[in-house]
Coordinates of C-alpha atoms in Angstrom, one line a residue:
X54 CA -24.6 -18.7 -21.4
X55 CA -26.1 -16.4 -24.1
X56 CA -24.1 -13.2 -24.0
X57 CA -24.7 -11.7 -27.4
X58 CA -26.2 -8.3 -27.7
X59 CA -28.7 -7.2 -30.3
X60 CA -26.8 -5.5 -33.2
X61 CA -23.5 -6.9 -32.0
X62 CA -22.8 -10.6 -32.9
X63 CA -20.6 -12.5 -30.5
X64 CA -17.5 -12.4 -32.7
X65 CA -17.8 -8.7 -33.0
X66 CA -18.3 -8.3 -29.3
X67 CA -15.3 -10.4 -28.5
X68 CA -13.3 -8.3 -30.9
X69 CA -14.4 -5.1 -29.2
X70 CA -13.5 -6.6 -25.8
X71 CA -10.1 -7.6 -27.2
X72 CA -9.5 -4.1 -28.5
X73 CA -10.3 -2.7 -25.1
X74 CA -8.2 -5.2 -23.3
X75 CA -5.2 -4.4 -25.5
X76 CA -5.2 -0.9 -23.9
X77 CA -4.6 -2.3 -20.4
X78 CA -1.3 -0.8 -19.2
X79 CA 0.5 -2.6 -16.3
X80 CA 2.6 0.6 -15.8
X81 CA -0.5 2.6 -15.2
X82 CA -1.7 0.1 -12.6
X83 CA 1.7 0.2 -10.9
X84 CA 1.5 4.0 -10.7
X85 CA -2.0 3.8 -9.2
X86 CA -0.8 1.3 -6.6
X87 CA 2.1 3.6 -5.7
X88 CA -0.1 6.7 -5.5
X89 CA -2.4 5.1 -3.0
X90 CA 0.6 3.7 -1.0
X91 CA 1.9 7.2 -0.4
X92 CA -1.3 8.0 1.6
X93 CA -0.2 6.4 4.9
X94 CA 0.8 7.0 8.5
X95 CA 4.6 7.0 9.0
X96 CA 6.3 3.7 9.6
X97 CA 6.6 0.3 8.0
X98 CA 4.2 -0.7 5.2
X99 CA 0.8 1.0 4.8
X100 CA -1.3 2.2 7.7
X101 CA -4.6 3.7 6.5
X102 CA -7.2 2.8 9.0
X103 CA -11.0 2.8 8.6
X104 CA -12.8 6.1 9.0
X105 CA -9.6 8.2 9.3
X106 CA -8.7 11.3 7.3
X107 CA -6.1 9.2 5.4
X108 CA -8.8 6.8 4.2
X109 CA -11.0 9.7 3.0
X110 CA -7.9 11.2 1.2
X111 CA -7.5 7.9 -0.7
X112 CA -11.2 8.0 -1.6
X113 CA -10.7 11.5 -2.9
X114 CA -7.8 10.4 -5.1
X115 CA -10.1 7.7 -6.5
X116 CA -12.8 10.3 -7.2
X117 CA -10.3 12.6 -8.9
X118 CA -9.1 9.8 -11.2
X119 CA -12.6 8.8 -12.2
X120 CA -13.9 12.4 -12.6
X121 CA -10.9 13.0 -14.9
X122 CA -12.2 10.1 -17.1
X123 CA -15.6 11.8 -17.2
X124 CA -17.4 9.5 -14.8
X125 CA -20.0 10.7 -12.3
X126 CA -18.8 10.1 -8.7
X127 CA -20.9 10.1 -5.6
X128 CA -20.1 9.4 -1.9
X129 CA -22.9 7.9 0.2
X130 CA -23.6 8.6 3.9
X131 CA -21.2 5.9 5.2
X132 CA -18.3 6.8 2.9
X133 CA -18.7 4.4 0.0
X134 CA -17.5 6.0 -3.2
X135 CA -19.3 5.1 -6.5
X136 CA -18.2 6.2 -10.0
X137 CA -20.5 5.4 -12.9
X138 CA -20.4 5.1 -16.7
X139 CA -23.9 5.3 -18.1
X140 CA -25.3 2.5 -20.1
X141 CA -26.3 2.7 -23.8
X142 CA -29.7 1.0 -23.6
X143 CA -32.6 2.6 -21.8
X144 CA -34.1 -0.8 -21.1
X145 CA -31.0 -2.1 -19.2
X146 CA -30.9 -0.1 -16.0
X147 CA -29.4 -2.8 -13.7
X148 CA -25.7 -2.1 -13.5
X149 CA -22.6 -4.3 -13.6
X150 CA -20.1 -3.3 -10.9
X151 CA -16.6 -3.9 -9.6
X152 CA -14.4 -2.5 -6.9
X153 CA -12.8 -3.1 -3.5
X154 CA -11.5 -1.0 -0.6
X155 CA -8.7 1.4 0.3
X156 CA -8.3 1.1 4.1
X157 CA -5.6 -1.1 5.5
X158 CA -4.6 -2.9 8.7
X159 CA -1.8 -1.4 10.8
X160 CA 1.5 -1.7 9.0
X161 CA -0.1 -3.7 6.2
X162 CA 0.7 -4.0 2.5
X163 CA 0.0 -1.9 -0.5
X164 CA -2.1 -4.4 -2.5
X165 CA -4.9 -5.7 -0.2
X166 CA -8.0 -4.0 -1.6
X167 CA -6.0 -1.5 -3.5
X168 CA -5.3 -4.0 -6.4
X169 CA -9.1 -4.2 -6.9
X170 CA -9.5 -0.4 -6.9
X171 CA -6.6 0.1 -9.3
X172 CA -8.1 -2.6 -11.6
X173 CA -11.4 -0.7 -11.4
X174 CA -9.7 2.5 -12.4
X175 CA -7.9 0.8 -15.3
X176 CA -11.2 -0.8 -16.4
X177 CA -12.9 2.5 -16.5
X178 CA -10.0 4.1 -18.4
X179 CA -9.9 1.4 -21.2
X180 CA -13.7 1.5 -21.4
X181 CA -13.6 5.2 -22.0
X182 CA -10.6 5.3 -24.3
X183 CA -11.7 2.3 -26.4
X184 CA -15.3 3.5 -26.7
X185 CA -16.5 -0.1 -26.2
X186 CA -20.2 -0.4 -26.4
X187 CA -22.1 -1.1 -23.2
X188 CA -25.8 -1.5 -22.6
X189 CA -25.9 -1.3 -18.8
X190 CA -24.4 1.2 -16.5
X191 CA -20.9 0.2 -15.2
X192 CA -20.3 1.2 -11.6
X193 CA -16.9 1.3 -9.9
X194 CA -17.1 1.1 -6.1
X195 CA -14.7 1.8 -3.2
X196 CA -16.2 0.5 0.0
X197 CA -15.3 2.2 3.2
X198 CA -13.9 0.5 6.3
X199 CA -13.5 -3.1 4.9
X200 CA -10.8 -4.0 7.4
X201 CA -11.9 -5.0 10.9
X202 CA -8.6 -4.0 12.4
X203 CA -9.9 -0.9 14.0
X204 CA -13.4 -1.6 15.1
X205 CA -13.5 -5.4 15.1
X206 CA -16.3 -5.6 12.5
X207 CA -15.1 -6.1 8.9
X208 CA -16.7 -4.8 5.8
X209 CA -18.6 -1.9 7.4
X210 CA -19.4 0.0 4.2
X211 CA -20.5 -3.1 2.2
X212 CA -22.5 -4.4 5.2
X213 CA -24.4 -1.1 5.3
X214 CA -25.0 -1.3 1.5
X215 CA -26.3 -4.8 2.0
X216 CA -28.6 -3.8 4.9
X217 CA -26.7 -5.9 7.4
X218 CA -25.5 -2.9 9.6
X219 CA -27.8 -0.1 10.6
X220 CA -27.3 3.4 12.1
X221 CA -28.0 1.9 15.6
X222 CA -25.2 -0.6 15.2
X223 CA -22.6 2.1 14.4
X224 CA -22.7 3.4 18.0
X225 CA -22.0 0.0 19.6
X226 CA -18.6 -0.9 18.0
X227 CA -15.6 0.9 19.3
X228 CA -11.8 1.0 18.7
X229 CA -9.1 0.5 21.3
X230 CA -9.5 4.2 22.3
X231 CA -13.2 3.9 22.9
X232 CA -14.1 5.8 19.8
X233 CA -17.3 4.4 18.1
X234 CA -17.7 3.9 14.4
X235 CA -20.5 6.5 14.6
X236 CA -18.1 9.1 16.2
X237 CA -15.3 8.3 13.8
X238 CA -17.5 8.7 10.8
X239 CA -18.8 12.0 12.0
X240 CA -15.2 13.2 12.5
X241 CA -14.4 12.7 8.8
X242 CA -17.6 14.4 7.6
X243 CA -19.9 11.4 7.0
X244 CA -23.5 10.9 8.2
X245 CA -23.9 7.8 10.4
X246 CA -27.5 8.7 11.2
X247 CA -28.3 8.5 7.5
X248 CA -26.8 5.0 7.0
X249 CA -30.2 3.7 5.7
X250 CA -29.8 5.9 2.6
X251 CA -26.7 4.0 1.6
X252 CA -28.5 0.7 1.3
X253 CA -28.4 -0.8 -2.2
X254 CA -31.6 -2.0 -4.1
X255 CA -31.3 -5.4 -5.8
X256 CA -33.1 -4.1 -8.9
X257 CA -30.3 -1.5 -9.5
X258 CA -27.7 -4.2 -10.0
X259 CA -27.2 -7.1 -12.5
X260 CA -24.0 -8.4 -10.9
X261 CA -20.8 -7.4 -9.0
X262 CA -17.3 -8.8 -9.4
X263 CA -14.5 -8.0 -7.0
X264 CA -10.8 -8.5 -8.1
X265 CA -8.5 -9.1 -5.1
X266 CA -5.1 -10.5 -4.3
X267 CA -5.3 -14.1 -3.1
X268 CA -3.5 -13.4 0.3
X269 CA -2.3 -17.0 0.2
X270 CA 0.0 -19.1 -2.0
X271 CA -2.3 -21.5 -3.8
X272 CA -2.1 -19.8 -7.2
X273 CA 1.6 -19.3 -7.0
X274 CA 2.2 -22.9 -5.8
X275 CA 0.1 -24.3 -8.7
X276 CA 1.4 -22.0 -11.4
X277 CA -2.1 -20.4 -12.0
X278 CA -2.6 -16.8 -12.9
X279 CA -6.3 -16.5 -12.0
X280 CA -8.5 -17.8 -9.2
X281 CA -12.3 -18.1 -9.7
X282 CA -13.6 -18.0 -6.2
X283 CA -16.5 -20.3 -5.5
X284 CA -17.0 -19.9 -1.7
X285 CA -16.0 -17.3 0.9
X286 CA -15.2 -18.3 4.4
X287 CA -17.4 -17.1 7.3
X288 CA -15.9 -15.3 10.4
X289 CA -17.1 -15.0 14.0
X290 CA -15.1 -12.6 16.2
X291 CA -15.0 -12.4 20.0
X292 CA -13.6 -9.7 22.4
X293 CA -12.6 -11.4 25.6
X294 CA -11.7 -9.6 28.9
X295 CA -10.1 -11.5 31.7
X296 CA -9.8 -9.8 35.1
X297 CA -7.7 -11.1 38.0
X298 CA -5.7 -9.3 40.7
X299 CA -2.7 -7.1 39.9
X300 CA -0.2 -7.3 42.7
X301 CA 3.5 -7.6 43.5
X302 CA 5.4 -10.4 41.7
X303 CA 7.7 -11.0 44.6
X304 CA 5.4 -10.7 47.6
X305 CA 2.5 -12.9 46.2
X306 CA 3.0 -16.7 46.5
X307 CA 2.1 -18.7 43.4
X308 CA -0.9 -20.5 45.0
X309 CA -2.5 -17.2 46.0
X310 CA -2.3 -15.5 42.6
X311 CA -5.2 -14.6 40.3
X312 CA -3.1 -14.1 37.1
X313 CA -5.2 -12.9 34.2
X314 CA -2.4 -13.6 31.7
X315 CA -2.0 -17.2 32.7
X316 CA -5.8 -17.7 32.3
X317 CA -5.8 -15.9 29.0
X318 CA -2.8 -18.0 27.8
X319 CA -4.7 -21.2 28.6
X320 CA -7.6 -19.8 26.5
X321 CA -5.2 -19.2 23.6
X322 CA -3.9 -22.7 23.8
X323 CA -7.4 -24.1 23.9
X324 CA -8.2 -22.2 20.8
X325 CA -5.3 -23.8 18.9
X326 CA -6.2 -27.2 20.3
X327 CA -9.8 -26.9 19.1
X328 CA -8.8 -25.7 15.6
X329 CA -6.4 -28.6 15.1
X330 CA -8.5 -31.5 16.2
X331 CA -9.8 -33.9 13.5
X332 CA -13.4 -32.6 13.6
X333 CA -12.3 -29.0 12.8
X334 CA -10.4 -29.6 9.6
X335 CA -10.8 -26.4 7.7
X336 CA -11.5 -24.3 10.8
X337 CA -9.1 -21.5 11.6
X338 CA -8.9 -19.8 15.0
X339 CA -6.6 -16.8 15.7
X340 CA -5.9 -14.7 18.7
X341 CA -4.6 -11.6 16.9
X342 CA -4.5 -9.0 19.7
X343 CA -3.6 -9.4 23.4
X344 CA -3.3 -6.4 25.7
X345 CA -1.9 -7.0 29.1
X346 CA -2.3 -4.6 32.0
X347 CA -0.6 -3.0 33.9
X348 CA 2.3 -4.2 31.8
X349 CA 5.0 -4.0 34.5
X350 CA 7.8 -6.6 34.9
X351 CA 7.2 -6.5 38.7
X352 CA 3.4 -6.7 38.7
X353 CA 1.2 -9.7 38.2
X354 CA -1.1 -9.1 35.2
X355 CA -4.5 -8.0 36.5
X356 CA -6.3 -7.6 33.2
X357 CA -6.0 -9.1 29.8
X358 CA -8.1 -8.2 26.7
X359 CA -7.8 -10.4 23.6
X360 CA -9.5 -11.0 20.3
X361 CA -10.5 -14.3 18.8
X362 CA -11.2 -14.7 15.0
X363 CA -13.0 -18.0 14.1
X364 CA -13.1 -18.8 10.3
X365 CA -14.8 -21.7 8.6
X366 CA -16.5 -22.7 5.3
X367 CA -19.1 -24.6 7.3
X368 CA -21.6 -22.2 8.9
X369 CA -22.9 -24.6 11.5
X370 CA -19.5 -25.7 12.6
X371 CA -18.4 -22.0 12.7
X372 CA -21.1 -21.2 15.3
X373 CA -20.6 -24.4 17.2
X374 CA -16.9 -23.7 17.5
X375 CA -17.7 -20.2 18.8
X376 CA -20.1 -21.7 21.4
X377 CA -17.5 -24.3 22.4
X378 CA -14.8 -21.7 22.9
X379 CA -17.1 -19.6 25.1
X380 CA -17.8 -22.6 27.3
X381 CA -14.1 -23.5 27.4
X382 CA -13.1 -19.9 28.3
X383 CA -15.7 -19.7 31.0
X384 CA -14.5 -23.0 32.5
X385 CA -10.9 -22.0 32.4
X386 CA -11.6 -18.7 34.1
X387 CA -13.6 -20.4 36.9
X388 CA -10.8 -22.9 37.5
X389 CA -8.2 -20.0 37.6
X390 CA -10.3 -17.8 40.0
X391 CA -10.5 -14.9 37.5
X392 CA -13.5 -13.1 36.0
X393 CA -14.2 -13.2 32.3
X394 CA -16.4 -11.2 29.9
X395 CA -17.0 -12.4 26.3
X396 CA -18.6 -10.2 23.6
X397 CA -19.4 -11.1 20.1
X398 CA -18.1 -8.3 17.9
X399 CA -18.6 -9.8 14.5
X400 CA -20.4 -12.7 12.9
X401 CA -20.6 -13.3 9.1
X402 CA -21.7 -16.6 7.5
X403 CA -19.8 -18.3 4.7
X404 CA -21.1 -17.5 1.2
X405 CA -21.3 -19.8 -1.8
X406 CA -20.9 -17.7 -4.9
X407 CA -23.2 -18.3 -8.0
X408 CA -21.8 -21.0 -10.3
X409 CA -22.8 -19.0 -13.3
X410 CA -20.4 -16.2 -12.3
X411 CA -17.6 -18.7 -11.3
X412 CA -17.9 -20.3 -14.7
X413 CA -18.0 -16.9 -16.4
X414 CA -14.7 -15.8 -14.7
X415 CA -13.2 -19.2 -15.6
X416 CA -14.3 -18.8 -19.3
X417 CA -12.9 -15.3 -19.4
X418 CA -9.5 -16.6 -18.1
X419 CA -9.6 -19.4 -20.7
X420 CA -10.3 -16.9 -23.5
X421 CA -7.3 -14.8 -22.3
X422 CA -5.1 -17.9 -22.4
X423 CA -4.6 -17.7 -18.6
X424 CA -4.2 -20.8 -16.4
X425 CA -6.9 -20.7 -13.7
X426 CA -8.3 -22.7 -10.8
X427 CA -11.6 -22.6 -8.9
X428 CA -10.8 -22.1 -5.3
X429 CA -12.2 -20.9 -1.9
X430 CA -11.4 -17.7 -0.2
X431 CA -10.3 -18.0 3.4
X432 CA -10.5 -14.3 3.9
X433 CA -13.6 -12.1 4.2
X434 CA -14.4 -9.6 1.5
X435 CA -16.9 -6.9 0.5
X436 CA -18.2 -9.2 -2.2
X437 CA -19.3 -11.5 0.6
X438 CA -21.7 -8.9 1.9
X439 CA -22.8 -7.6 -1.5
X440 CA -23.9 -11.1 -2.4
X441 CA -27.0 -10.4 -0.3
X442 CA -27.9 -7.8 -2.9
X443 CA -26.9 -9.1 -6.3
X444 CA -25.1 -12.1 -7.8
X445 CA -21.4 -11.7 -6.9
X446 CA -18.1 -13.1 -8.2
X447 CA -14.5 -12.8 -7.2
X448 CA -11.3 -12.9 -9.2
X449 CA -8.0 -13.7 -7.3
X450 CA -4.6 -12.9 -8.6
X451 CA -1.4 -14.3 -7.1
X452 CA 0.3 -13.1 -3.9
X453 CA 4.0 -13.6 -3.8
X454 CA 4.9 -16.0 -1.1
X455 CA 1.3 -16.0 0.1
X456 CA 2.1 -13.0 2.3
X457 CA -0.6 -10.4 3.1
X458 CA -1.4 -7.9 5.9
X459 CA 2.4 -7.2 6.1
X460 CA 4.7 -4.7 4.4
X461 CA 6.2 -7.6 2.3
X462 CA 2.8 -8.2 0.6
X463 CA 3.4 -8.0 -3.2
X464 CA 1.6 -8.8 -6.4
X465 CA 2.9 -7.9 -9.9
X466 CA 1.3 -5.2 -12.0
X467 CA 1.3 -7.7 -14.8
X468 CA -0.8 -10.1 -12.8
X469 CA -3.2 -7.3 -11.8
X470 CA -3.4 -6.4 -15.5
X471 CA -4.2 -10.0 -16.4
X472 CA -6.9 -10.1 -13.7
X473 CA -8.3 -6.8 -15.2
X474 CA -8.5 -8.4 -18.6
X475 CA -10.6 -11.3 -17.1
X476 CA -12.7 -8.8 -15.2
X477 CA -13.5 -6.8 -18.4
X478 CA -14.5 -9.9 -20.3
X479 CA -16.7 -11.2 -17.4
X480 CA -18.4 -7.8 -16.9
X481 CA -18.8 -7.3 -20.7
X482 CA -20.5 -10.8 -21.0
X483 CA -23.0 -9.8 -18.2
X484 CA -23.5 -6.4 -19.8
X485 CA -24.4 -8.0 -23.1
X486 CA -26.8 -10.6 -21.5
X487 CA -30.5 -10.9 -21.4
X488 CA -33.1 -8.5 -19.9
X489 CA -32.8 -7.2 -16.4
X490 CA -34.2 -9.9 -14.1
X491 CA -32.1 -9.4 -11.0
X492 CA -29.7 -12.2 -11.9
X493 CA -26.4 -12.4 -13.8
X494 CA -27.1 -13.9 -17.2

């Protein structure tokens, strides 16, 4: 890869990168993580759900930090926040970018998404304070509503940016209280009817790299500091409603019951059975939410609503698994004498990331003297959606114990700082690359 810039030979460029990287401060990253963690609902861990006032408050904190550094900050119609450092070469208008998200799952951790945002803030700071030359604009993005915990669909802000979700779609997805994404956005001052204006143009971007915690324990187990992600798992999500008859537990004989929970339980067990058979090696199926009504100890469950999350690195197998589950659930409900409704609430294909960016991240880690490994991501990310717009890479840093989406989620500020150094070297290499051609050089 030719990454030398006119007027700046490779050795000089590498020295400039090293000088900037030397300014990275783990304690500043730790403070940033803590500042965001304070913006939460009461209770264990961090609860900052998509399209709530708390999420917008976190975005405002990001904007304040970036404005203080002299960057220009804008917020698009669907709530994505973008801070920009201008480039130094008029002929290089396609930007390099980085960032992640600030919303969380209920009672989640303080690092999922936030580590990537704090790394973006630290990258901007050292770029400004070091005065490191850049030819392209550098953009730092906080995507809105990445977590699917509230509305079922993950990565809403980045899906809109990639043209995968439209204004019409925003009225169809609702939370457990029946509030649509459209209504939730309007409540916090956003413009769901103008979602089309938030779509990114490929010509405006040279590449995007997201830093994220691993959310597993592969790096920790193998003693590696950096993961260069080469593929991101796909995800298909179902909302399943099972309706039987709610009646008295003592007065209704077992053979006359239409127990919605028994039928739903059989569906859950069928999901596990399917995911663990030899053909589905690498498939993951999870029932993460199960709501039982009326929820009385003396009443047979008359209605159960549950979610199913199907993940796979094989796109065809992912969709075949979803179809097989739907057939199985339908058969189970018929045998149990209950009614069933199955709705697809999310469907994202696996994405293979460009080898050029995977190698660039690996090279940057090697230059930093950091042990790395190329690896897949089992979780979905904003980078997965943005790959539809521009070449996209991902940097993983270790998660202690492999824990994520729980209060015990933890990554060290030193590891985030190490990932930030790799991020800066990777972005700087793209910045110094050849002419804008819509591809990472």
